[in-house]
mmCIF file of C-alpha atoms in Angstrom:
data_model
loop_
_atom_site.group_PDB
_atom_site.id
_atom_site.type_symbol
_atom_site.label_atom_id
_atom_site.label_comp_id
_atom_site.label_asym_id
_atom_site.label_seq_id
_atom_site.Cartn_x
_atom_site.Cartn_y
_atom_site.Cartn_z
ATOM 1 C CA MET R 1 -18.175 -18.060 -5.215
ATOM 2 C CA SER R 2 -20.529 -15.575 -3.500
ATOM 3 C CA ASN R 3 -20.230 -12.725 -5.366
ATOM 4 C CA SER R 4 -20.526 -11.039 -2.078
ATOM 5 C CA THR R 5 -18.529 -7.876 -0.324
ATOM 6 C CA THR R 6 -18.274 -10.028 2.908
ATOM 7 C CA ALA R 7 -16.278 -14.147 3.473
ATOM 8 C CA GLU R 8 -15.976 -16.320 6.488
ATOM 9 C CA TRP R 9 -12.501 -15.715 8.159
ATOM 10 C CA ARG R 10 -10.576 -17.805 9.896
ATOM 11 C CA GLU R 11 -7.450 -18.413 12.212
ATOM 12 C CA VAL R 12 -4.226 -19.906 11.174
ATOM 13 C CA SER R 13 -3.695 -23.288 12.357
ATOM 14 C CA ARG R 14 -0.405 -25.335 12.987
ATOM 15 C CA SER R 15 -1.957 -27.556 10.204
ATOM 16 C CA GLU R 16 -3.173 -23.962 7.885
ATOM 17 C CA GLU R 17 -0.521 -21.686 7.915
ATOM 18 C CA CYS R 18 -0.949 -18.134 6.806
ATOM 19 C CA PRO R 19 0.046 -18.312 2.641
ATOM 20 C CA VAL R 20 1.433 -15.907 3.312
ATOM 21 C CA CYS R 21 3.863 -15.240 5.496
ATOM 22 C CA HIS R 22 4.659 -18.850 6.238
ATOM 23 C CA LYS R 23 2.590 -18.628 10.183
ATOM 24 C CA PRO R 24 0.489 -20.167 12.418
ATOM 25 C CA ASP R 25 -0.343 -17.289 14.486
ATOM 26 C CA TRP R 26 -2.012 -13.850 14.113
ATOM 27 C CA CYS R 27 -3.284 -14.001 10.905
ATOM 28 C CA THR R 28 -6.352 -14.931 8.738
ATOM 29 C CA ILE R 29 -7.809 -16.706 5.882
ATOM 30 C CA THR R 30 -10.878 -17.027 3.632
ATOM 31 C CA GLY R 31 -11.797 -19.629 0.986
ATOM 32 C CA PRO R 32 -11.720 -23.300 0.907
ATOM 33 C CA GLU R 33 -8.956 -25.353 3.540
ATOM 34 C CA GLY R 34 -6.186 -26.133 2.081
ATOM 35 C CA ASN R 35 -6.965 -23.388 -1.085
ATOM 36 C CA ALA R 36 -7.148 -20.331 0.690
ATOM 37 C CA SER R 37 -9.150 -17.028 -1.525
ATOM 38 C CA ALA R 38 -7.359 -14.371 0.365
ATOM 39 C CA ALA R 39 -5.500 -14.099 3.275
ATOM 40 C CA TYR R 40 -6.054 -10.802 5.814
ATOM 41 C CA CYS R 41 -2.367 -11.039 7.115
ATOM 42 C CA MET R 42 -1.003 -9.358 10.066
ATOM 43 C CA ARG R 43 2.505 -9.373 9.058
ATOM 44 C CA ILE R 44 3.066 -9.188 5.280
ATOM 45 C CA GLU R 45 2.133 -5.737 4.012
ATOM 46 C CA SER R 46 -0.435 -5.143 0.631
ATOM 47 C CA ASN R 47 -2.056 -2.720 -1.663
ATOM 48 C CA LEU R 48 -4.898 -3.905 -1.007
ATOM 49 C CA PRO R 49 -8.283 -2.688 2.504
ATOM 50 C CA LYS R 50 -6.054 -2.098 5.459
ATOM 51 C CA GLY R 51 -7.086 -2.862 8.778
ATOM 52 C CA GLU R 52 -5.105 -4.142 11.625
ATOM 53 C CA GLY R 53 -2.908 -6.097 9.393
ATOM 54 C CA TRP R 54 -3.202 -6.488 5.321
ATOM 55 C CA ILE R 55 -5.390 -8.462 2.575
ATOM 56 C CA HIS R 56 -3.460 -10.561 0.276
ATOM 57 C CA LYS R 57 -5.935 -11.763 -2.447
ATOM 58 C CA LEU R 58 -4.460 -14.679 -3.571
ATOM 59 C CA ARG R 59 -6.934 -16.298 -6.459
ATOM 60 C CA ASP R 60 -8.264 -14.568 -9.014
ATOM 61 C CA ASP R 61 -11.733 -15.701 -7.526
ATOM 62 C CA HIS R 62 -12.236 -13.620 -5.019
ATOM 63 C CA PRO R 63 -14.647 -11.230 -4.863
ATOM 64 C CA SER R 64 -12.724 -7.391 -6.682
ATOM 65 C CA GLU R 65 -14.014 -5.441 -3.471
ATOM 66 C CA TRP R 66 -14.054 -6.273 -0.408
ATOM 67 C CA ARG R 67 -13.162 -5.422 3.690
ATOM 68 C CA PRO R 68 -10.708 -6.865 6.339
ATOM 69 C CA PRO R 69 -12.804 -9.228 8.689
ATOM 70 C CA ALA R 70 -15.528 -7.200 9.918
ATOM 71 C CA LYS R 71 -15.486 -8.479 13.458
ATOM 72 C CA SER R 72 -11.479 -7.615 14.550
ATOM 73 C CA ARG R 73 -9.931 -10.923 16.002
ATOM 74 C CA PRO R 74 -8.382 -10.204 19.930
ATOM 75 C CA THR R 75 -5.673 -8.570 19.669
ATOM 76 C CA LYS R 76 -2.509 -10.250 21.400
ATOM 77 C CA PRO R 77 -0.535 -7.637 23.678
ATOM 78 C CA LYS R 78 2.608 -7.236 22.166
ATOM 79 C CA PRO R 79 5.289 -7.438 23.815
ATOM 80 C CA THR R 80 7.837 -3.911 25.007
ATOM 81 C CA PHE R 81 11.252 -4.272 25.165
ATOM 82 C CA THR R 82 13.554 -2.252 26.714
ATOM 83 C CA THR R 83 16.442 -1.981 24.056
ATOM 84 C CA ALA R 84 16.357 -2.310 20.238
ATOM 85 C CA ASN R 85 18.981 -5.328 21.060
ATOM 86 C CA ASP R 86 16.470 -6.645 23.305
ATOM 87 C CA ALA R 87 13.805 -7.762 20.679
ATOM 88 C CA ALA R 88 16.684 -8.436 18.874
ATOM 89 C CA LYS R 89 17.628 -11.095 20.723
ATOM 90 C CA THR R 90 14.192 -12.370 21.097
ATOM 91 C CA LEU R 91 13.692 -13.212 17.677
ATOM 92 C CA ALA R 92 17.148 -14.474 17.003
ATOM 93 C CA LYS R 93 16.112 -17.422 19.887
ATOM 94 C CA GLN R 94 12.743 -17.691 17.578
ATOM 95 C CA PHE R 95 15.043 -18.205 15.029
ATOM 96 C CA GLY R 96 18.206 -19.985 15.687
ATOM 97 C CA ARG R 97 20.276 -17.167 15.475
ATOM 98 C CA PRO R 98 21.093 -13.485 15.631
ATOM 99 C CA ALA R 99 20.263 -11.272 11.838
ATOM 100 C CA ASP R 100 22.988 -11.703 9.037
ATOM 101 C CA GLN R 101 21.997 -7.608 8.925
ATOM 102 C CA ARG R 102 20.841 -5.156 10.950
ATOM 103 C CA TRP R 103 19.798 -1.610 9.665
ATOM 104 C CA THR R 104 19.283 1.299 11.680
ATOM 105 C CA TYR R 105 16.777 3.872 10.964
ATOM 106 C CA ARG R 106 16.926 7.825 12.885
ATOM 107 C CA ASP R 107 14.874 10.957 14.034
ATOM 108 C CA HIS R 108 15.601 14.243 12.294
ATOM 109 C CA ASN R 109 17.952 14.210 15.551
ATOM 110 C CA GLY R 110 20.287 11.160 15.332
ATOM 111 C CA GLN R 111 17.712 9.207 17.677
ATOM 112 C CA ALA R 112 17.305 5.698 16.710
ATOM 113 C CA VAL R 113 13.398 4.564 16.058
ATOM 114 C CA GLY R 114 13.576 1.594 14.059
ATOM 115 C CA VAL R 115 15.101 -1.154 13.272
ATOM 116 C CA VAL R 116 15.067 -3.804 10.320
ATOM 117 C CA LEU R 117 16.391 -6.863 10.617
ATOM 118 C CA ARG R 118 17.273 -9.777 7.971
ATOM 119 C CA TRP R 119 17.689 -13.704 8.028
ATOM 120 C CA ASN R 120 18.881 -15.170 4.277
ATOM 121 C CA LYS R 121 17.646 -18.537 4.890
ATOM 122 C CA PRO R 122 19.369 -21.763 2.222
ATOM 123 C CA ASP R 123 16.530 -21.178 -0.509
ATOM 124 C CA GLY R 124 18.828 -17.774 -1.342
ATOM 125 C CA SER R 125 14.578 -16.417 0.107
ATOM 126 C CA LYS R 126 14.838 -14.190 2.957
ATOM 127 C CA GLU R 127 13.029 -12.826 6.751
ATOM 128 C CA ILE R 128 12.379 -9.573 7.569
ATOM 129 C CA ARG R 129 11.456 -8.624 10.978
ATOM 130 C CA PRO R 130 10.981 -4.700 11.410
ATOM 131 C CA LEU R 131 11.387 -3.281 14.989
ATOM 132 C CA SER R 132 9.843 0.312 16.149
ATOM 133 C CA ARG R 133 10.217 1.999 19.170
ATOM 134 C CA HIS R 134 7.344 3.789 21.588
ATOM 135 C CA ALA R 135 6.970 5.439 24.126
ATOM 136 C CA ASP R 136 6.598 2.617 26.429
ATOM 137 C CA GLY R 137 9.609 0.390 24.583
ATOM 138 C CA TRP R 138 10.380 -1.519 21.491
ATOM 139 C CA ARG R 139 7.891 -3.427 20.146
ATOM 140 C CA ILE R 140 8.340 -5.934 16.949
ATOM 141 C CA GLU R 141 6.945 -4.269 14.455
ATOM 142 C CA SER R 142 6.831 -1.726 12.024
ATOM 143 C CA MET R 143 7.651 1.476 12.033
ATOM 144 C CA PRO R 144 4.376 3.863 12.747
ATOM 145 C CA THR R 145 4.040 6.289 9.844
ATOM 146 C CA PRO R 146 5.001 8.409 8.554
ATOM 147 C CA ARG R 147 8.252 6.640 8.607
ATOM 148 C CA PRO R 148 12.089 7.796 9.005
ATOM 149 C CA LEU R 149 13.929 8.001 4.931
ATOM 150 C CA TYR R 150 16.837 5.398 5.861
ATOM 151 C CA HIS R 151 19.693 7.754 7.497
ATOM 152 C CA LEU R 152 18.011 11.073 7.341
ATOM 153 C CA PRO R 153 20.273 13.600 9.460
ATOM 154 C CA ASP R 154 22.400 12.627 6.194
ATOM 155 C CA LEU R 155 20.623 13.896 4.185
ATOM 156 C CA HIS R 156 19.232 17.999 5.136
ATOM 157 C CA ALA R 157 23.520 19.123 4.623
ATOM 158 C CA ALA R 158 22.742 16.696 0.811
ATOM 159 C CA GLU R 159 22.953 18.139 -2.328
ATOM 160 C CA LEU R 160 22.603 15.093 -4.493
ATOM 161 C CA VAL R 161 20.233 11.660 -2.719
ATOM 162 C CA VAL R 162 20.659 8.767 -4.154
ATOM 163 C CA VAL R 163 17.601 6.739 -3.661
ATOM 164 C CA CYS R 164 18.121 3.213 -3.843
ATOM 165 C CA GLU R 165 15.834 0.959 -2.861
ATOM 166 C CA GLY R 166 16.713 -1.105 0.035
ATOM 167 C CA GLU R 167 18.982 -1.050 2.837
ATOM 168 C CA LYS R 168 21.587 -3.307 1.180
ATOM 169 C CA SER R 169 21.542 -1.226 -1.818
ATOM 170 C CA ALA R 170 21.938 2.178 -0.015
ATOM 171 C CA ASP R 171 24.969 1.550 1.726
ATOM 172 C CA ALA R 172 26.895 -0.398 -0.910
ATOM 173 C CA VAL R 173 26.092 3.511 -2.572
ATOM 174 C CA ARG R 174 27.636 5.018 1.064
ATOM 175 C CA SER R 175 30.013 2.406 0.299
ATOM 176 C CA LEU R 176 31.619 4.814 -2.316
ATOM 177 C CA GLY R 177 31.131 8.161 -0.865
ATOM 178 C CA MET R 178 27.716 9.210 -1.655
ATOM 179 C CA THR R 179 24.293 10.315 0.288
ATOM 180 C CA ALA R 180 21.579 7.515 0.256
ATOM 181 C CA THR R 181 18.008 6.487 1.310
ATOM 182 C CA THR R 182 15.880 4.119 1.079
ATOM 183 C CA SER R 183 11.853 3.298 2.870
ATOM 184 C CA ALA R 184 10.983 1.309 5.041
ATOM 185 C CA GLY R 185 8.804 -1.788 3.766
ATOM 186 C CA GLY R 186 10.357 -2.754 1.141
ATOM 187 C CA SER R 187 8.949 -1.505 -2.653
ATOM 188 C CA SER R 188 5.153 -1.264 -2.297
ATOM 189 C CA ALA R 189 5.578 0.982 0.747
ATOM 190 C CA ALA R 190 7.326 3.965 -0.289
ATOM 191 C CA LYS R 191 3.849 6.365 0.474
ATOM 192 C CA HIS R 192 4.269 5.483 4.303
ATOM 193 C CA SER R 193 7.453 7.258 4.577
ATOM 194 C CA ASP R 194 7.883 11.022 4.477
ATOM 195 C CA TRP R 195 10.215 12.410 1.845
ATOM 196 C CA SER R 196 9.773 15.971 2.434
ATOM 197 C CA PRO R 197 13.132 15.849 2.906
ATOM 198 C CA LEU R 198 14.261 15.427 -0.661
ATOM 199 C CA ALA R 199 12.762 18.913 -1.253
ATOM 200 C CA GLY R 200 14.508 20.960 -3.292
ATOM 201 C CA LYS R 201 17.129 18.584 -3.911
ATOM 202 C CA HIS R 202 19.233 16.609 -6.377
ATOM 203 C CA VAL R 203 17.420 13.628 -6.565
ATOM 204 C CA VAL R 204 18.916 10.399 -8.544
ATOM 205 C CA ILE R 205 16.578 7.223 -8.524
ATOM 206 C CA LEU R 206 18.138 3.637 -9.150
ATOM 207 C CA PRO R 207 15.599 1.492 -9.996
ATOM 208 C CA ASP R 208 15.887 -2.166 -9.330
ATOM 209 C CA ASN R 209 15.957 -5.104 -12.994
ATOM 210 C CA ASP R 210 11.640 -5.802 -11.861
ATOM 211 C CA GLY R 211 8.585 -4.976 -12.547
ATOM 212 C CA PRO R 212 8.424 -3.635 -8.949
ATOM 213 C CA GLY R 213 11.461 -1.621 -9.055
ATOM 214 C CA ARG R 214 10.270 0.068 -11.624
ATOM 215 C CA LYS R 215 7.097 1.140 -9.760
ATOM 216 C CA TYR R 216 9.126 2.134 -6.672
ATOM 217 C CA ALA R 217 10.835 4.395 -8.742
ATOM 218 C CA ASN R 218 7.711 5.983 -10.578
ATOM 219 C CA ASP R 219 5.898 5.926 -6.758
ATOM 220 C CA ILE R 220 9.188 8.099 -5.953
ATOM 221 C CA LEU R 221 8.812 10.306 -8.660
ATOM 222 C CA GLN R 222 5.343 10.829 -7.932
ATOM 223 C CA LEU R 223 6.049 11.797 -4.441
ATOM 224 C CA VAL R 224 8.297 14.353 -4.087
ATOM 225 C CA SER R 225 6.752 16.041 -7.099
ATOM 226 C CA LYS R 226 4.037 18.213 -4.709
ATOM 227 C CA PHE R 227 6.954 19.131 -3.492
ATOM 228 C CA ASN R 228 8.186 23.493 -3.016
ATOM 229 C CA PRO R 229 10.888 23.885 -4.153
ATOM 230 C CA ALA R 230 10.337 20.869 -6.455
ATOM 231 C CA PRO R 231 14.099 18.400 -6.479
ATOM 232 C CA VAL R 232 15.455 17.535 -10.105
ATOM 233 C CA VAL R 233 15.310 14.055 -10.715
ATOM 234 C CA LYS R 234 16.140 11.666 -12.772
ATOM 235 C CA LYS R 235 15.485 7.521 -12.945
ATOM 236 C CA VAL R 236 19.042 6.284 -13.732
ATOM 237 C CA VAL R 237 19.433 2.417 -15.315
ATOM 238 C CA LEU R 238 22.116 0.710 -13.992
ATOM 239 C CA PRO R 239 23.216 -1.162 -17.904
ATOM 240 C CA ASP R 240 23.681 -5.269 -18.660
ATOM 241 C CA LEU R 241 21.522 -5.483 -15.199
ATOM 242 C CA PRO R 242 20.509 -8.834 -14.452
ATOM 243 C CA GLU R 243 16.326 -9.775 -13.756
ATOM 244 C CA ALA R 244 15.882 -8.456 -10.587
ATOM 245 C CA GLY R 245 19.442 -7.262 -10.508
ATOM 246 C CA ASP R 246 19.755 -3.887 -8.408
ATOM 247 C CA VAL R 247 23.258 -1.923 -7.615
ATOM 248 C CA VAL R 248 24.918 -4.190 -5.441
ATOM 249 C CA ASP R 249 24.692 -6.875 -8.353
ATOM 250 C CA TRP R 250 25.492 -3.582 -11.007
ATOM 251 C CA LEU R 251 29.374 -2.938 -8.572
ATOM 252 C CA ALA R 252 30.091 -7.313 -7.584
ATOM 253 C CA ALA R 253 29.987 -7.866 -11.985
ATOM 254 C CA GLY R 254 33.077 -4.311 -11.619
ATOM 255 C CA GLY R 255 30.953 -0.725 -11.928
ATOM 256 C CA THR R 256 32.312 2.625 -10.339
ATOM 257 C CA VAL R 257 31.702 5.026 -8.615
ATOM 258 C CA GLU R 258 32.822 7.615 -11.806
ATOM 259 C CA GLU R 259 30.568 5.255 -13.873
ATOM 260 C CA LEU R 260 27.758 5.696 -11.667
ATOM 261 C CA GLN R 261 28.815 9.940 -12.309
ATOM 262 C CA ARG R 262 28.833 9.726 -15.827
ATOM 263 C CA LEU R 263 25.764 7.389 -15.680
ATOM 264 C CA ILE R 264 24.453 11.043 -12.984
ATOM 265 C CA VAL R 265 25.802 13.475 -15.395
ATOM 266 C CA ALA R 266 24.607 12.374 -18.779
ATOM 267 C CA GLY R 267 21.052 11.055 -17.330
ATOM 268 C CA GLU R 268 17.589 13.335 -17.643
ATOM 269 C CA ALA R 269 15.783 14.515 -15.175
ATOM 270 C CA GLU R 270 12.221 13.766 -14.714
ATOM 271 C CA GLU R 271 8.935 15.971 -15.697
ATOM 272 C CA VAL R 272 6.492 14.282 -13.612
ATOM 273 C CA VAL R 273 2.604 14.347 -14.470
ATOM 274 C CA VAL R 274 0.648 14.786 -12.153
#
């Protein structure tokens, strides 16, 4: 492939779906037919240059420096809905059933501003769709940045906040009577949320037992280190987690709130070099 930083992009179709989100619309790809070197996905985020969507590098022979398509294709008008439930019903029709799980994000005043919907698939994978509130109604898209943290109104009065990767894990910790939160958009999107409500607090990060989980924990550590007053941050590695395991798995295997509290007390505060 040429070393040029420009690329010819083509729209995906039913015969050549997006290799990232596996959908036949909205996205574009580049590279040989049937063996794309990169995808410009409108649904799934990445850490590479962003335009209207996100670039995903699929092969090592794609140029190391590159940009989204130079000429953005016409954007389809995004439908708006009166309520989040209306938007969720539309997605339920597309998936053939309501979402298996639903999590609501709220602003400082407790008003709903975002919803995350999850469909569990038979093969163990999942489909995630975000909803967000705008001036003209609700849309099926991610919340604008900076995004609020999960259960934001509960964070204000809390002295200690547990940070997990994902809403399911945060709710599991909350079921123990502790204050817990996470950020929207997955493990690679911590930077898109407003972490300032954690300033001056005791913060405990529970990393998932995999590379993305450890990176997410480190990203949060860097993001909160700039606040004044600075939070006291501990990373607590839960014992005996399986590969890619999380606090939900740990609790299911017999972990208790007493054991978690013991691990938190025994943990050492992190020192951040910035």
